[in-house]
XYZ file of C-alpha atoms in Angstrom:
522
model
C 95.990 59.916 91.686
C 93.597 62.716 92.277
C 93.477 61.294 96.210
C 96.833 61.851 96.510
C 96.894 65.172 95.075
C 94.304 66.183 97.443
C 96.207 64.584 100.229
C 99.358 66.651 99.713
C 97.377 70.043 99.375
C 96.006 68.966 102.797
C 99.363 68.189 104.158
C 100.738 71.091 103.053
C 98.009 73.378 104.394
C 98.196 71.548 107.565
C 101.505 72.071 107.811
C 101.453 75.650 106.859
C 98.864 76.151 109.659
C 100.865 74.524 112.025
C 104.165 76.545 111.034
C 102.039 79.711 111.322
C 100.816 78.525 114.875
C 104.434 77.618 116.038
C 105.903 80.693 114.445
C 103.113 82.815 116.520
C 103.947 80.903 119.541
C 107.997 81.729 119.388
C 107.808 85.185 117.617
C 104.623 86.948 119.041
C 103.368 87.718 122.468
C 103.868 90.675 124.608
C 107.056 89.374 126.076
C 108.383 88.869 122.890
C 107.356 92.620 122.150
C 108.776 93.926 125.104
C 111.930 92.105 124.418
C 112.665 93.149 120.777
C 111.725 96.671 121.599
C 114.312 96.589 124.368
C 116.854 95.189 122.045
C 116.161 98.018 119.371
C 116.130 100.486 122.331
C 119.540 99.556 123.541
C 120.996 99.512 120.034
C 119.863 103.183 119.660
C 120.291 104.522 122.952
C 116.667 105.784 122.908
C 113.310 104.692 124.086
C 111.370 102.348 121.563
C 107.797 101.187 121.894
C 105.891 98.898 119.556
C 102.287 99.204 118.961
C 101.655 95.527 117.697
C 103.177 92.506 116.601
C 102.423 89.712 114.264
C 104.008 87.091 112.345
C 104.045 85.664 108.638
C 105.651 82.668 107.226
C 105.464 83.250 103.349
C 107.700 83.598 101.353
C 109.845 83.719 104.556
C 109.474 83.862 108.454
C 108.518 87.370 109.112
C 108.062 89.419 112.324
C 105.373 92.189 111.283
C 105.805 95.048 113.756
C 103.378 97.864 113.593
C 103.117 101.638 115.018
C 107.047 101.481 115.952
C 107.686 104.745 118.060
C 111.576 105.748 118.670
C 112.526 108.466 120.712
C 111.566 110.458 123.896
C 109.143 112.556 121.774
C 108.320 109.972 119.198
C 110.397 111.615 116.743
C 110.661 108.561 114.362
C 107.504 106.802 113.651
C 107.175 103.648 111.400
C 103.592 102.678 110.279
C 105.073 99.120 109.872
C 108.260 97.449 110.227
C 108.785 93.823 108.731
C 111.856 91.571 110.105
C 112.180 88.838 107.718
C 114.288 85.993 108.572
C 114.753 82.127 108.091
C 112.924 78.882 109.504
C 115.958 78.419 111.693
C 115.037 81.381 113.982
C 112.001 79.434 114.912
C 113.974 76.488 116.507
C 117.220 78.739 117.545
C 115.357 81.804 118.687
C 118.068 83.787 116.938
C 117.092 86.243 113.904
C 120.387 86.280 112.003
C 120.880 87.891 108.553
C 117.542 89.597 108.779
C 116.024 91.812 106.078
C 113.912 94.971 107.262
C 111.326 96.588 105.281
C 109.680 99.627 106.616
C 106.795 101.270 105.180
C 105.594 104.790 106.009
C 108.056 106.434 107.964
C 107.953 109.698 109.446
C 111.183 111.095 110.597
C 110.901 114.881 112.530
C 114.102 116.779 112.730
C 116.131 117.345 115.036
C 116.876 113.726 115.808
C 117.378 112.584 119.160
C 121.010 111.680 120.103
C 121.842 108.032 119.324
C 123.906 106.613 121.995
C 124.294 102.809 122.058
C 124.184 101.176 125.437
C 127.020 99.024 126.660
C 126.926 95.417 125.301
C 124.717 93.061 126.998
C 122.898 96.041 128.624
C 119.559 94.412 127.326
C 120.305 91.430 128.889
C 122.426 88.293 127.958
C 121.425 86.002 125.029
C 120.405 83.323 127.178
C 117.591 85.310 128.764
C 116.164 86.548 125.734
C 113.053 85.099 124.387
C 114.444 85.954 120.922
C 117.548 87.606 119.973
C 118.237 89.938 117.165
C 121.784 88.890 116.054
C 122.568 90.618 112.578
C 120.712 92.849 110.035
C 121.761 92.542 106.439
C 119.829 95.393 104.983
C 117.455 98.031 106.023
C 114.760 99.390 103.265
C 112.485 102.191 104.022
C 109.697 103.202 101.466
C 107.494 106.387 101.694
C 109.744 108.137 104.080
C 108.888 111.706 105.364
C 111.924 113.750 106.765
C 110.147 116.884 108.450
C 112.480 119.926 109.301
C 110.041 122.839 110.618
C 107.860 123.498 107.746
C 109.859 121.746 105.339
C 109.366 118.181 104.003
C 111.333 115.633 102.140
C 109.806 112.550 100.872
C 111.426 109.559 99.168
C 113.019 106.225 99.575
C 116.284 104.838 101.610
C 118.269 101.655 101.274
C 121.311 100.663 103.445
C 123.383 97.924 104.652
C 124.496 97.976 108.522
C 128.259 97.492 108.958
C 129.625 97.496 112.239
C 128.921 100.982 113.590
C 127.867 102.421 110.820
C 126.241 101.502 107.442
C 126.788 101.414 103.780
C 124.145 103.769 101.992
C 123.043 101.892 98.828
C 120.459 104.841 97.757
C 118.731 107.516 99.057
C 116.159 109.342 96.934
C 114.518 112.480 98.396
C 112.332 114.898 96.957
C 110.467 118.133 97.661
C 108.491 119.965 95.189
C 110.529 120.182 92.082
C 113.747 119.170 93.954
C 115.228 115.713 93.567
C 118.256 114.302 95.370
C 120.167 111.008 95.005
C 122.667 110.109 97.420
C 125.336 107.094 97.901
C 128.070 106.704 100.236
C 128.801 105.369 103.563
C 128.675 106.136 107.441
C 131.386 104.601 109.529
C 129.627 105.867 112.411
C 126.271 106.683 113.633
C 126.967 108.103 117.083
C 128.685 110.440 116.216
C 127.565 110.768 112.879
C 130.708 110.190 110.361
C 130.834 109.039 106.826
C 131.085 110.350 103.375
C 127.782 110.830 100.968
C 127.865 111.531 97.236
C 124.998 113.653 95.962
C 123.237 114.755 92.902
C 120.652 116.989 92.330
C 118.530 118.620 89.605
C 117.793 121.590 91.734
C 118.791 122.603 95.474
C 117.014 125.426 97.380
C 120.201 126.295 99.601
C 118.174 128.010 102.088
C 115.830 124.947 102.862
C 119.235 122.599 102.480
C 120.952 124.841 105.118
C 117.881 125.031 107.467
C 117.791 121.353 107.178
C 121.315 120.821 108.059
C 120.568 123.084 111.130
C 118.035 120.971 112.197
C 119.940 117.690 111.698
C 123.304 119.118 113.287
C 121.367 120.052 116.473
C 120.959 116.208 117.112
C 124.348 115.394 115.729
C 125.886 117.810 118.393
C 124.268 116.135 121.366
C 125.305 112.769 120.250
C 128.867 114.103 119.584
C 128.985 115.769 123.046
C 128.222 112.239 124.280
C 130.360 110.386 122.439
C 133.261 112.699 122.690
C 133.084 112.742 126.563
C 134.093 109.255 126.260
C 136.269 108.429 123.100
C 137.198 112.240 122.107
C 135.890 111.625 118.548
C 134.263 114.468 116.640
C 131.398 113.603 113.881
C 132.063 114.603 110.325
C 129.866 114.015 107.508
C 131.390 114.907 104.386
C 128.651 115.474 101.038
C 130.185 115.574 97.926
C 127.471 117.624 95.834
C 126.404 118.632 92.394
C 123.570 120.113 91.152
C 122.156 121.452 87.834
C 120.764 124.705 89.471
C 120.667 126.024 92.942
C 118.491 128.938 94.340
C 118.515 131.014 97.112
C 116.027 134.005 97.676
C 116.134 135.784 94.123
C 119.500 134.477 93.171
C 119.942 131.660 90.789
C 123.324 129.699 90.817
C 124.219 127.221 87.864
C 126.568 124.443 87.680
C 126.834 123.860 91.362
C 129.610 121.718 92.322
C 131.071 121.443 96.203
C 132.160 119.349 98.909
C 130.304 120.172 102.344
C 131.874 119.273 105.719
C 129.050 118.924 108.112
C 129.799 119.539 111.793
C 127.735 119.757 114.797
C 128.429 123.869 114.633
C 128.221 124.747 111.175
C 128.828 123.615 107.304
C 131.938 124.352 105.300
C 131.574 124.384 101.720
C 135.254 123.684 100.323
C 135.930 123.760 97.392
C 132.823 125.464 96.019
C 132.262 126.585 92.519
C 128.817 127.743 90.801
C 127.758 129.764 87.992
C 126.231 133.511 88.826
C 125.125 136.440 86.879
C 127.054 134.929 83.526
C 130.339 134.502 85.313
C 131.939 131.833 88.161
C 132.630 131.702 91.516
C 135.307 129.690 92.909
C 136.018 129.426 96.534
C 134.732 128.602 99.904
C 131.957 129.200 101.966
C 131.159 128.478 105.692
C 127.975 128.608 107.411
C 128.049 128.826 111.256
C 124.584 127.222 112.444
C 123.097 127.764 115.619
C 121.373 130.336 117.562
C 122.993 133.068 115.432
C 123.468 131.599 112.097
C 126.372 133.389 110.031
C 127.939 133.248 106.471
C 131.745 133.628 105.532
C 132.901 133.752 101.918
C 136.286 133.535 100.205
C 136.531 133.289 96.753
C 137.628 134.645 93.281
C 134.979 135.692 90.670
C 135.426 136.024 86.730
C 133.309 136.844 83.922
C 130.578 138.498 85.899
C 127.875 140.438 83.900
C 128.064 143.825 85.901
C 124.878 144.798 84.576
C 123.126 142.017 85.879
C 124.989 142.361 89.023
C 123.703 145.923 89.410
C 120.096 144.865 88.557
C 120.284 142.257 91.549
C 121.763 145.228 93.740
C 118.587 147.194 92.917
C 120.145 150.028 90.554
C 119.500 148.335 86.865
C 120.822 150.278 84.121
C 123.712 151.824 85.810
C 127.123 150.097 85.018
C 127.910 147.630 82.450
C 130.943 145.457 81.564
C 132.506 142.104 82.759
C 133.629 142.215 86.229
C 136.371 139.884 87.764
C 138.034 140.147 91.162
C 138.210 138.638 94.726
C 135.976 138.609 97.648
C 136.431 138.122 101.469
C 132.886 138.944 103.090
C 130.788 137.952 106.134
C 127.036 137.945 106.868
C 124.575 137.062 109.157
C 121.171 135.073 108.865
C 120.272 131.769 107.712
C 119.112 132.923 104.115
C 122.365 133.514 102.038
C 120.719 136.339 99.814
C 119.764 138.113 102.681
C 123.217 137.485 104.359
C 124.696 139.043 101.288
C 122.707 142.319 101.465
C 124.168 142.914 105.157
C 127.587 141.610 104.407
C 130.801 143.235 105.572
C 134.283 142.691 104.390
C 136.739 143.605 101.639
C 136.920 142.833 97.844
C 138.929 143.733 94.809
C 137.094 143.952 91.707
C 138.081 145.035 87.956
C 135.439 145.874 85.394
C 136.413 145.833 81.780
C 134.863 147.150 78.578
C 132.025 148.885 80.118
C 130.023 151.896 80.508
C 128.793 154.210 83.542
C 125.373 155.759 82.681
C 124.885 159.546 83.615
C 128.600 160.165 83.937
C 129.775 162.522 81.351
C 133.340 163.414 82.570
C 134.679 164.840 79.237
C 131.536 167.106 78.265
C 131.899 168.710 81.893
C 135.697 169.201 81.661
C 135.348 170.920 78.366
C 132.354 173.184 79.261
C 133.823 174.282 82.369
C 137.145 175.145 80.449
C 135.730 176.797 77.308
C 132.769 178.623 76.343
C 133.127 178.053 72.369
C 130.142 175.559 71.494
C 132.231 174.545 68.401
C 135.062 173.376 70.450
C 132.703 171.401 72.774
C 131.014 169.588 70.013
C 134.308 168.602 68.271
C 135.975 167.517 71.606
C 133.205 165.301 72.712
C 132.355 163.921 69.386
C 134.931 161.426 69.635
C 133.664 160.286 73.119
C 130.154 160.214 72.064
C 130.883 158.348 68.568
C 132.528 155.547 71.074
C 129.680 155.338 73.520
C 126.497 153.000 72.957
C 124.685 155.830 74.878
C 125.411 159.457 74.641
C 124.609 159.703 78.408
C 127.247 157.225 79.302
C 130.977 157.437 79.988
C 132.632 154.290 78.302
C 135.334 153.046 79.915
C 138.268 150.345 79.155
C 139.174 149.439 82.781
C 137.414 150.471 86.075
C 138.573 148.922 89.376
C 138.744 149.381 92.995
C 139.752 147.926 96.275
C 136.465 147.741 98.262
C 135.739 147.791 102.045
C 131.957 146.889 103.006
C 130.839 147.783 106.336
C 127.776 149.657 107.877
C 125.873 149.473 104.443
C 128.683 151.357 102.747
C 131.477 150.551 100.216
C 134.167 152.661 100.623
C 137.637 153.096 98.461
C 140.612 154.716 98.379
C 142.007 153.523 95.152
C 139.059 153.798 92.285
C 140.533 153.920 89.027
C 138.772 154.512 85.576
C 140.700 154.469 82.510
C 139.186 155.038 78.762
C 140.308 156.408 75.351
C 138.918 159.546 76.488
C 139.711 160.353 80.038
C 140.929 158.842 83.037
C 139.641 159.003 86.744
C 141.113 158.681 90.047
C 139.085 158.737 93.389
C 138.444 157.707 96.781
C 135.044 157.953 98.589
C 131.868 155.650 99.489
C 128.605 154.515 98.069
C 125.870 153.749 100.302
C 124.381 150.349 99.281
C 120.566 150.865 100.064
C 120.299 153.785 98.148
C 123.123 153.462 95.862
C 124.217 157.059 96.122
C 127.859 157.966 95.698
C 130.236 160.583 97.093
C 133.877 160.578 95.583
C 136.361 163.112 95.312
C 139.630 162.524 92.886
C 140.983 163.771 89.922
C 140.148 163.805 86.202
C 142.608 164.019 83.252
C 141.794 164.188 79.742
C 143.666 162.031 77.103
C 146.698 163.801 75.482
C 144.640 163.840 72.359
C 141.588 165.552 73.753
C 143.925 167.593 75.774
C 145.400 169.018 72.616
C 142.013 169.647 71.034
C 140.587 171.242 74.309
C 141.848 174.720 73.032
C 144.624 177.007 74.138
C 142.859 178.564 77.338
C 141.588 175.294 78.761
C 145.091 173.631 78.151
C 147.019 176.508 79.636
C 144.334 176.618 82.735
C 144.698 172.917 83.816
C 147.523 170.975 81.747
C 149.779 169.072 83.661
C 152.477 166.786 82.120
C 150.684 167.329 78.493
C 147.338 166.407 79.790
C 144.248 168.578 81.221
C 144.036 167.366 84.841
C 141.418 168.884 87.227
C 139.903 168.201 90.717
C 136.382 166.533 90.711
C 133.473 165.377 92.665
C 131.039 162.986 91.769
C 128.023 162.994 93.841
C 124.342 161.680 93.728
C 122.787 158.267 92.436
C 125.225 156.212 90.777
C 122.948 156.239 87.477
C 122.787 160.034 87.595
C 125.964 161.438 88.981
C 126.684 165.172 89.512
C 130.198 166.025 88.316
C 131.757 169.256 89.779
C 135.432 170.624 89.059
C 137.216 172.356 91.578
C 137.694 175.803 89.828
C 139.828 177.349 92.711
C 142.568 174.555 92.249
C 142.303 174.916 88.354
C 142.672 178.926 89.011
C 145.717 177.810 91.241
C 146.931 175.650 88.373
C 146.669 178.370 85.771
C 148.712 180.945 88.085
C 151.260 178.156 88.222
C 151.317 177.301 84.561
C 151.129 181.111 83.835
C 154.329 181.743 85.899
C 156.058 178.881 84.310
C 155.372 180.424 80.936
C 156.535 183.889 81.922
C 159.628 182.452 83.509
C 160.357 180.290 80.476
C 159.968 183.808 78.102
C 162.159 185.388 80.348
C 164.780 182.719 80.191
C 164.416 182.914 76.191
C 164.883 186.383 76.243
C 168.200 186.237 78.032
C 169.631 183.326 76.123
C 171.540 183.403 72.878
C 169.668 182.988 69.754
C 171.276 179.635 69.208
C 169.604 178.081 72.187
C 166.100 179.498 72.196
C 164.798 176.962 69.698
C 165.766 174.116 71.943
C 163.660 175.700 74.751
C 160.612 175.900 72.374
C 160.884 172.245 71.704
C 160.989 171.177 74.821
C 158.404 173.455 76.302
C 155.432 171.758 74.576
C 152.296 173.292 73.119
C 153.071 177.225 72.778
């Protein structure tokens, strides 16, 4: 029995050695290496070199390729590539339903354009020493995707299908960022398909730089494909991320559908949390030599204090902002593009304050020298303000035009319990200094408390109304009243009062009381 066991072991050993020698004679050699390289090159439309070629037979017949280079400049390098097949390949010299395992891939962006050669260009089936017929799956481990000074590391698993591939899994990471993707490519030349991606954190600036490098190759590939088929490449990526960053901005709850084209990326729809509120709209990024952004969106629930701190003017305006934006900016970094953007916006801020703005105090001080009056009139406003040096408002709104580093408006309106303001003017974004001219109106209650002198000088429709200018840094605005206009209104008011008195003197006594009732405050 022992001899039988030894004989079986020897027989299996001899068979294994024989099978290995036979596999080497069929699947190795310079002519086999050249043939495999030519077939891969024809499939990709790029030059392919194979540094070494070996074979193993356990657990399945496998061609072992080493130091594989793809592309004129070797943009894709594979440390090792294992092409697993069945025993039948040794006799038919046809590799079918193969599994490809790649370890240690290095992919440098931009990729070369992949343009498959016409069928049969690498030689007919009968002339090939070994023919690669079909591949069932491709698994890449320890992949480095390099774009400039940025590197993503991870694994890729896909199943080739016709002219594209089913993406079973893409897992990439860079620093604290981890991205998982699944989906399908219906074509790789040009690139077309749809992916679904989830991430913990996305660096938007790095992502766009990667896409810029990626689409540089896609553009060349699409140009070649479109010249013969008229087909444009399009890659759709449905993205979700817990957190996204761009420069000093942090976005939360990012949800977007990105359409990647050779000349840019469109995010539509695009939604994320920012400054405690929500952005919902679109963003287009034109890539290439002169990257540019375009935003179209509505925003709601924005913490104005946080927004102003980001703009470089902390502690100036508080409240909750909502509105619409239509902006354009240049540069590949989104935050930098935002700081130099141009366009229009409609903003409305509710329940807030403006630091350093004392409209009520300025109006009353200018119109009356009685200190007791000033104290009593401004006390109501002061009681409602969290900071005595700020003006509280219920609503502050404006239609804004942004260009040349200036925010301009012709319809700024502020309403509050004590004073209303309507003005037009501009704010320099770099220094956050303002120049506004408009009209300030005290509430009816404060107008009546302001005293006879001020009321008679400046009342209009029962409210103290004066022209006003606001200039200087927005956290310490200088408020000036137009004394000339106030004097002119005083003359008009006095003339109207004298005319009323003259009319009363010439009216029958029974009608004089009616005139007094309609005339307002005496």
